[in-house]
Coordinates of C-alpha atoms in Angstrom, one line a residue:
X1 CA 100.5 55.6 82.2
X2 CA 104.3 56.1 81.5
X3 CA 105.9 59.0 79.8
X4 CA 104.4 62.1 78.3
X5 CA 100.8 61.2 76.7
X6 CA 100.2 62.9 73.3
X7 CA 96.5 63.2 74.4
X8 CA 95.8 64.0 77.9
X9 CA 92.5 62.6 79.6
X10 CA 91.2 64.9 82.3
X11 CA 88.4 63.4 84.4
X12 CA 86.0 66.1 85.8
X13 CA 83.8 65.6 88.8
X14 CA 80.9 67.2 87.3
X15 CA 78.8 67.3 90.5
X16 CA 78.8 69.1 93.8
X17 CA 80.2 72.6 92.8
X18 CA 78.4 75.8 93.9
X19 CA 77.0 76.6 90.7
X20 CA 75.8 73.0 89.7
X21 CA 76.7 70.6 87.0
X22 CA 75.8 72.8 84.2
X23 CA 78.7 75.2 84.7
X24 CA 81.1 72.3 85.0
X25 CA 79.9 71.0 81.6
X26 CA 80.0 74.4 80.0
X27 CA 83.6 74.6 81.1
X28 CA 84.5 71.3 79.6
X29 CA 82.7 72.1 76.3
X30 CA 84.9 75.3 76.2
X31 CA 87.9 73.3 76.7
X32 CA 86.9 70.7 73.8
X33 CA 86.9 73.7 71.5
X34 CA 90.2 75.4 72.6
X35 CA 92.6 72.3 73.4
X36 CA 92.7 69.8 70.9
X37 CA 95.2 67.7 72.8
X38 CA 92.9 67.3 75.9
X39 CA 90.0 64.9 76.2
X40 CA 87.4 65.6 78.9
X41 CA 85.9 62.6 80.7
X42 CA 82.8 64.0 82.6
X43 CA 81.9 62.1 85.7
X44 CA 78.4 62.5 87.1
X45 CA 74.8 62.0 86.5
X46 CA 74.6 60.9 82.7
X47 CA 71.0 62.4 81.9
X48 CA 72.0 65.6 83.5
X49 CA 75.1 66.0 81.7
X50 CA 73.6 64.9 78.2
X51 CA 71.0 67.6 78.7
X52 CA 73.6 70.2 79.5
X53 CA 75.8 69.1 76.5
X54 CA 72.8 69.3 74.1
X55 CA 72.3 73.0 74.7
X56 CA 75.9 74.2 74.1
X57 CA 78.6 74.1 71.4
X58 CA 81.2 71.5 72.1
X59 CA 83.6 69.0 70.3
X60 CA 81.9 65.6 70.8
X61 CA 85.1 63.8 69.8
X62 CA 86.9 65.3 72.9
X63 CA 84.3 64.8 75.5
X64 CA 82.9 61.5 77.1
X65 CA 80.6 60.5 79.8
X66 CA 81.0 58.1 82.8
X67 CA 77.8 57.9 84.8
X68 CA 77.8 58.3 88.6
X69 CA 74.5 58.8 90.1
X70 CA 75.5 60.4 93.6
X71 CA 77.8 63.3 94.8
X72 CA 79.2 64.8 97.8
X73 CA 77.5 68.3 98.7
X74 CA 79.6 71.1 99.9
X75 CA 78.0 70.9 103.5
X76 CA 78.6 67.4 104.1
X77 CA 81.2 65.8 106.1
X78 CA 83.7 64.2 103.7
X79 CA 84.5 60.8 105.6
X80 CA 80.7 60.3 106.3
X81 CA 79.5 61.3 103.0
X82 CA 82.1 58.9 100.9
X83 CA 81.2 56.0 103.4
X84 CA 77.4 56.6 102.5
X85 CA 78.2 57.3 98.8
X86 CA 80.7 55.1 97.6
X87 CA 79.7 55.8 93.8
X88 CA 79.7 59.5 94.2
X89 CA 81.1 61.5 91.3
X90 CA 84.4 62.4 92.9
X91 CA 84.9 58.9 94.2
X92 CA 84.2 57.5 90.9
X93 CA 86.4 60.1 89.0
X94 CA 89.3 59.5 91.4
X95 CA 89.1 55.8 90.8
X96 CA 89.1 56.2 87.0
X97 CA 92.0 58.1 87.3
X98 CA 93.9 55.6 89.6
X99 CA 92.9 52.9 87.1
X100 CA 94.4 54.8 84.3
X101 CA 91.2 55.8 82.4
X102 CA 92.2 59.5 82.9
X103 CA 95.6 61.2 83.7
X104 CA 94.3 63.7 86.0
X105 CA 91.4 64.7 88.1
X106 CA 89.5 68.2 88.3
X107 CA 87.0 69.0 91.0
X108 CA 85.1 72.2 92.1
X109 CA 83.3 70.1 94.6
X110 CA 83.8 69.4 98.3
X111 CA 87.5 70.0 99.1
X112 CA 87.8 67.5 101.8
X113 CA 86.0 65.0 99.9
X114 CA 88.3 65.5 97.0
X115 CA 91.5 65.0 99.1
X116 CA 89.9 62.0 101.0
X117 CA 88.8 60.4 97.5
X118 CA 92.4 60.9 96.3
X119 CA 93.9 59.4 99.4
X120 CA 91.8 56.3 99.2
X121 CA 92.6 55.8 95.5
X122 CA 96.0 57.3 94.8
X123 CA 99.4 56.7 96.6
X124 CA 101.2 59.3 98.3
X125 CA 104.8 60.0 97.0
X126 CA 107.5 58.2 99.0
X127 CA 108.5 60.7 101.9
X128 CA 105.3 62.5 102.0
X129 CA 103.1 61.9 105.0
X130 CA 100.3 64.5 104.1
X131 CA 99.0 66.1 100.9
X132 CA 99.1 69.9 100.5
X133 CA 96.9 72.0 98.6
X134 CA 98.9 74.9 96.9
X135 CA 97.9 77.8 95.0
X136 CA 99.4 80.8 93.2
X137 CA 98.9 84.5 94.1
X138 CA 99.9 87.7 92.6
X139 CA 102.8 89.6 94.2
X140 CA 104.7 92.9 93.7
X141 CA 107.7 91.2 92.4
X142 CA 108.4 88.9 89.6
X143 CA 110.5 85.7 89.3
X144 CA 111.7 83.2 87.1
X145 CA 112.6 82.9 83.4
X146 CA 109.0 83.7 82.6
X147 CA 109.1 86.7 85.0
X148 CA 106.2 85.2 86.7
X149 CA 104.4 87.6 88.9
X150 CA 103.1 85.2 91.3
X151 CA 104.2 83.3 94.5
X152 CA 103.0 80.0 95.7
X153 CA 101.5 79.2 99.1
X154 CA 100.9 75.8 100.6
X155 CA 98.9 74.4 102.3
X156 CA 95.7 76.3 101.8
X157 CA 93.2 73.7 103.0
X158 CA 94.2 70.0 102.8
X159 CA 96.0 69.6 105.9
X160 CA 94.5 71.6 108.7
X161 CA 96.9 70.6 111.5
X162 CA 100.4 70.0 110.0
X163 CA 103.5 68.7 112.1
X164 CA 107.0 69.9 111.5
X165 CA 107.7 66.8 109.4
X166 CA 104.8 67.9 107.2
X167 CA 105.8 71.4 106.7
X168 CA 109.3 70.3 105.7
X169 CA 107.7 68.1 102.9
X170 CA 105.3 70.9 101.8
X171 CA 108.4 73.1 101.4
X172 CA 110.2 70.5 99.0
X173 CA 107.1 70.0 97.1
X174 CA 106.3 73.7 96.9
X175 CA 109.9 74.3 95.6
X176 CA 109.7 71.6 93.1
X177 CA 106.3 73.1 91.8
X178 CA 107.8 76.4 91.5
X179 CA 110.9 75.3 89.7
X180 CA 109.0 73.4 87.1
X181 CA 105.9 75.7 86.3
X182 CA 107.5 79.0 87.0
X183 CA 110.8 77.8 85.5
X184 CA 112.5 79.4 88.5
X185 CA 115.6 77.2 89.0
X186 CA 116.3 78.0 92.6
X187 CA 113.0 79.4 94.2
X188 CA 113.1 81.1 97.7
X189 CA 111.3 79.2 100.3
X190 CA 109.9 80.4 103.6
X191 CA 107.9 79.4 106.6
X192 CA 104.9 81.9 107.3
X193 CA 105.2 83.0 111.1
X194 CA 104.5 85.8 113.5
X195 CA 108.1 87.1 113.2
X196 CA 111.3 86.5 111.2
X197 CA 113.5 85.3 114.0
X198 CA 114.0 81.5 114.1
X199 CA 112.4 80.9 117.4
X200 CA 109.0 82.8 116.5
X201 CA 106.2 80.7 116.0
X202 CA 104.3 77.5 117.5
X203 CA 106.7 74.6 118.2
X204 CA 106.0 72.8 114.9
X205 CA 107.1 75.9 113.1
X206 CA 110.2 76.5 115.1
X207 CA 111.2 72.7 114.7
X208 CA 110.5 72.8 110.9
X209 CA 112.8 76.0 110.6
X210 CA 115.5 73.8 112.3
X211 CA 115.1 71.2 109.9
X212 CA 115.0 73.4 106.8
X213 CA 117.9 75.3 107.6
X214 CA 119.9 72.0 107.5
X215 CA 118.8 71.1 103.9
X216 CA 121.5 72.2 101.5
X217 CA 119.4 71.5 98.5
X218 CA 116.6 73.7 99.4
X219 CA 116.9 77.7 99.1
X220 CA 115.2 78.1 102.5
X221 CA 115.4 81.8 103.6
X222 CA 113.8 81.5 107.1
X223 CA 110.5 83.1 108.3
X224 CA 108.2 85.5 106.5
X225 CA 105.3 87.5 108.0
X226 CA 101.8 88.2 106.8
X227 CA 103.0 91.6 105.4
X228 CA 105.5 89.6 103.0
X229 CA 102.8 87.7 101.3
X230 CA 101.8 90.6 98.8
X231 CA 105.2 91.9 98.6
X232 CA 106.5 88.7 96.9
X233 CA 109.5 88.6 99.2
X234 CA 109.8 84.8 98.4
X235 CA 108.7 82.6 95.8
X236 CA 107.2 79.7 98.1
X237 CA 105.4 80.2 101.4
X238 CA 104.8 77.3 103.6
X239 CA 102.1 77.0 106.3
X240 CA 99.3 74.6 107.6
X241 CA 95.9 74.5 105.9
X242 CA 94.0 76.5 108.4
X243 CA 96.2 79.5 108.1
X244 CA 97.0 79.2 104.5
X245 CA 93.2 79.0 103.7
X246 CA 92.6 82.3 105.7
X247 CA 95.3 83.9 103.7
X248 CA 93.7 82.7 100.5
X249 CA 90.3 83.7 101.1
X250 CA 91.8 87.2 102.1
X251 CA 93.6 87.7 98.8
X252 CA 90.4 86.7 97.0
X253 CA 88.6 89.4 99.0
X254 CA 91.0 92.1 98.3
X255 CA 90.5 91.4 94.5
X256 CA 86.8 91.7 94.7
X257 CA 87.0 94.8 96.9
X258 CA 89.3 96.5 94.5
X259 CA 87.0 95.7 91.6
X260 CA 83.9 97.1 93.6
X261 CA 85.6 100.3 94.6
X262 CA 86.5 101.1 91.1
X263 CA 83.1 100.5 89.9
X264 CA 81.9 102.7 92.8
X265 CA 84.1 105.5 91.9
X266 CA 83.3 105.4 88.3
X267 CA 79.6 105.9 89.0
X268 CA 79.9 108.5 91.6
X269 CA 82.2 111.2 90.2
X270 CA 82.9 112.5 86.7
X271 CA 86.5 113.5 88.0
X272 CA 87.0 110.1 89.1
X273 CA 85.7 108.6 86.0
X274 CA 88.1 110.6 84.1
X275 CA 90.8 109.6 86.4
X276 CA 90.0 105.8 86.1
X277 CA 89.9 106.2 82.3
X278 CA 93.6 107.4 82.2
X279 CA 94.3 104.4 84.5
X280 CA 92.2 101.8 82.7
X281 CA 95.2 99.9 81.3
X282 CA 96.7 99.7 84.8
X283 CA 93.3 98.7 86.2
X284 CA 92.8 96.0 83.8
X285 CA 96.4 94.5 84.6
X286 CA 95.4 94.6 88.2
X287 CA 92.3 92.9 87.3
X288 CA 93.9 90.2 85.3
X289 CA 96.7 89.2 87.8
X290 CA 94.3 89.0 90.7
X291 CA 91.5 87.2 89.0
X292 CA 91.7 83.7 90.4
X293 CA 89.2 82.2 87.6
X294 CA 91.8 82.7 85.0
X295 CA 94.3 80.3 86.8
X296 CA 91.5 77.6 87.3
X297 CA 92.5 75.9 90.2
X298 CA 95.2 74.7 92.6
X299 CA 97.2 71.4 92.6
X300 CA 97.1 68.9 95.5
X301 CA 100.8 68.1 95.8
X302 CA 101.9 64.9 97.4
X303 CA 100.0 62.1 95.3
X304 CA 101.3 60.0 92.6
X305 CA 98.5 61.3 90.3
X306 CA 97.4 64.8 89.6
X307 CA 94.5 66.5 91.4
X308 CA 93.5 70.1 90.7
X309 CA 91.0 71.6 92.9
X310 CA 88.9 74.3 91.3
X311 CA 87.2 77.0 93.3
X312 CA 83.8 76.0 94.4
X313 CA 82.4 79.3 92.8
X314 CA 84.1 78.3 89.7
X315 CA 82.3 79.2 86.3
X316 CA 83.0 77.8 82.9
X317 CA 86.1 79.8 82.1
X318 CA 87.8 78.6 85.5
X319 CA 86.8 75.1 85.0
X320 CA 88.3 75.1 81.4
X321 CA 91.4 76.6 82.8
X322 CA 91.5 74.2 85.5
X323 CA 91.6 71.5 82.9
X324 CA 94.6 73.3 81.4
X325 CA 96.5 73.4 84.5
X326 CA 95.8 69.7 85.0
X327 CA 97.1 68.8 81.4
X328 CA 100.2 71.0 81.9
X329 CA 101.2 69.3 85.1
X330 CA 100.7 65.8 83.5
X331 CA 102.9 67.0 80.4
X332 CA 105.5 68.2 82.7
X333 CA 105.5 65.0 84.8
X334 CA 104.9 67.0 88.1
X335 CA 104.6 64.0 90.3
X336 CA 108.0 62.5 89.1
X337 CA 109.7 65.8 89.6
X338 CA 108.4 66.1 93.1
X339 CA 109.5 62.5 93.9
X340 CA 113.1 63.5 92.6
X341 CA 113.2 66.5 94.7
X342 CA 112.2 64.7 97.9
X343 CA 114.7 62.0 97.1
X344 CA 117.4 64.5 97.0

């Protein structure tokens, strides 16, 4: 598929999420009512999908079904599962995207299986050795033409052990993504380490620092520490998938804890209740910017096709938003932009 399509087809891996296929179907149904330019291709067990669709409002002209009778569970080892289940929903969905039946893939299932299915059916962009899972998170500062209160962190789970070469590629891809999605012409990029000094961190981080410092086309600012993550000191933070995933789960936990503390305070004290009432607009704003469901999913960067990985706990709203993120990435030709950035 060449150029910007007028109508964008998103292949949804319906099976394998924590909440089961019904929630993914509800999300696709919601998307069909909200986004006339998006067509949802639901990949999974057809009888299960048809039954779920029968009970909810949707636009039938914007939804189609492709049968895949098997799926990869969250607790399964990706490589073994895909070998045993070549017709699993995520494998079939990735193949359909690769064959041009859809423009992008959305899955809330097993992350490793999704990445491996894409690796088998998609092509890595020239210059990229390993793909990276990127995600946005709320910060104190704002950036870009949109005054975006978010920074980007990658990798958060696709490449657990990254080399210096991988980290350099992640930096370039993250910079390209921030430049397009946040309209930030010159995003600040940094490596996550245990100190700001160039020599701090494991050998791969030190080597990546040396390489990135020599790249004139990249706005590399050096190292940042964990304390800089919520401050929004930089626009793009680069790390390996193990550390990044720990950071991501911590940020999600902060959101949940803040909401739980507010609910506790509201119930326990009239004085606290009055104070929370006065702060209600600010609390709602905090809830909005820390609620991962409204952002839908995170892009897997590095492939020639778009893959948005939704959280395993995603419900209908998050699934619908993941479809919108995927469509936006397609419309803005994200893969082409990253390839051009790497070439430079």
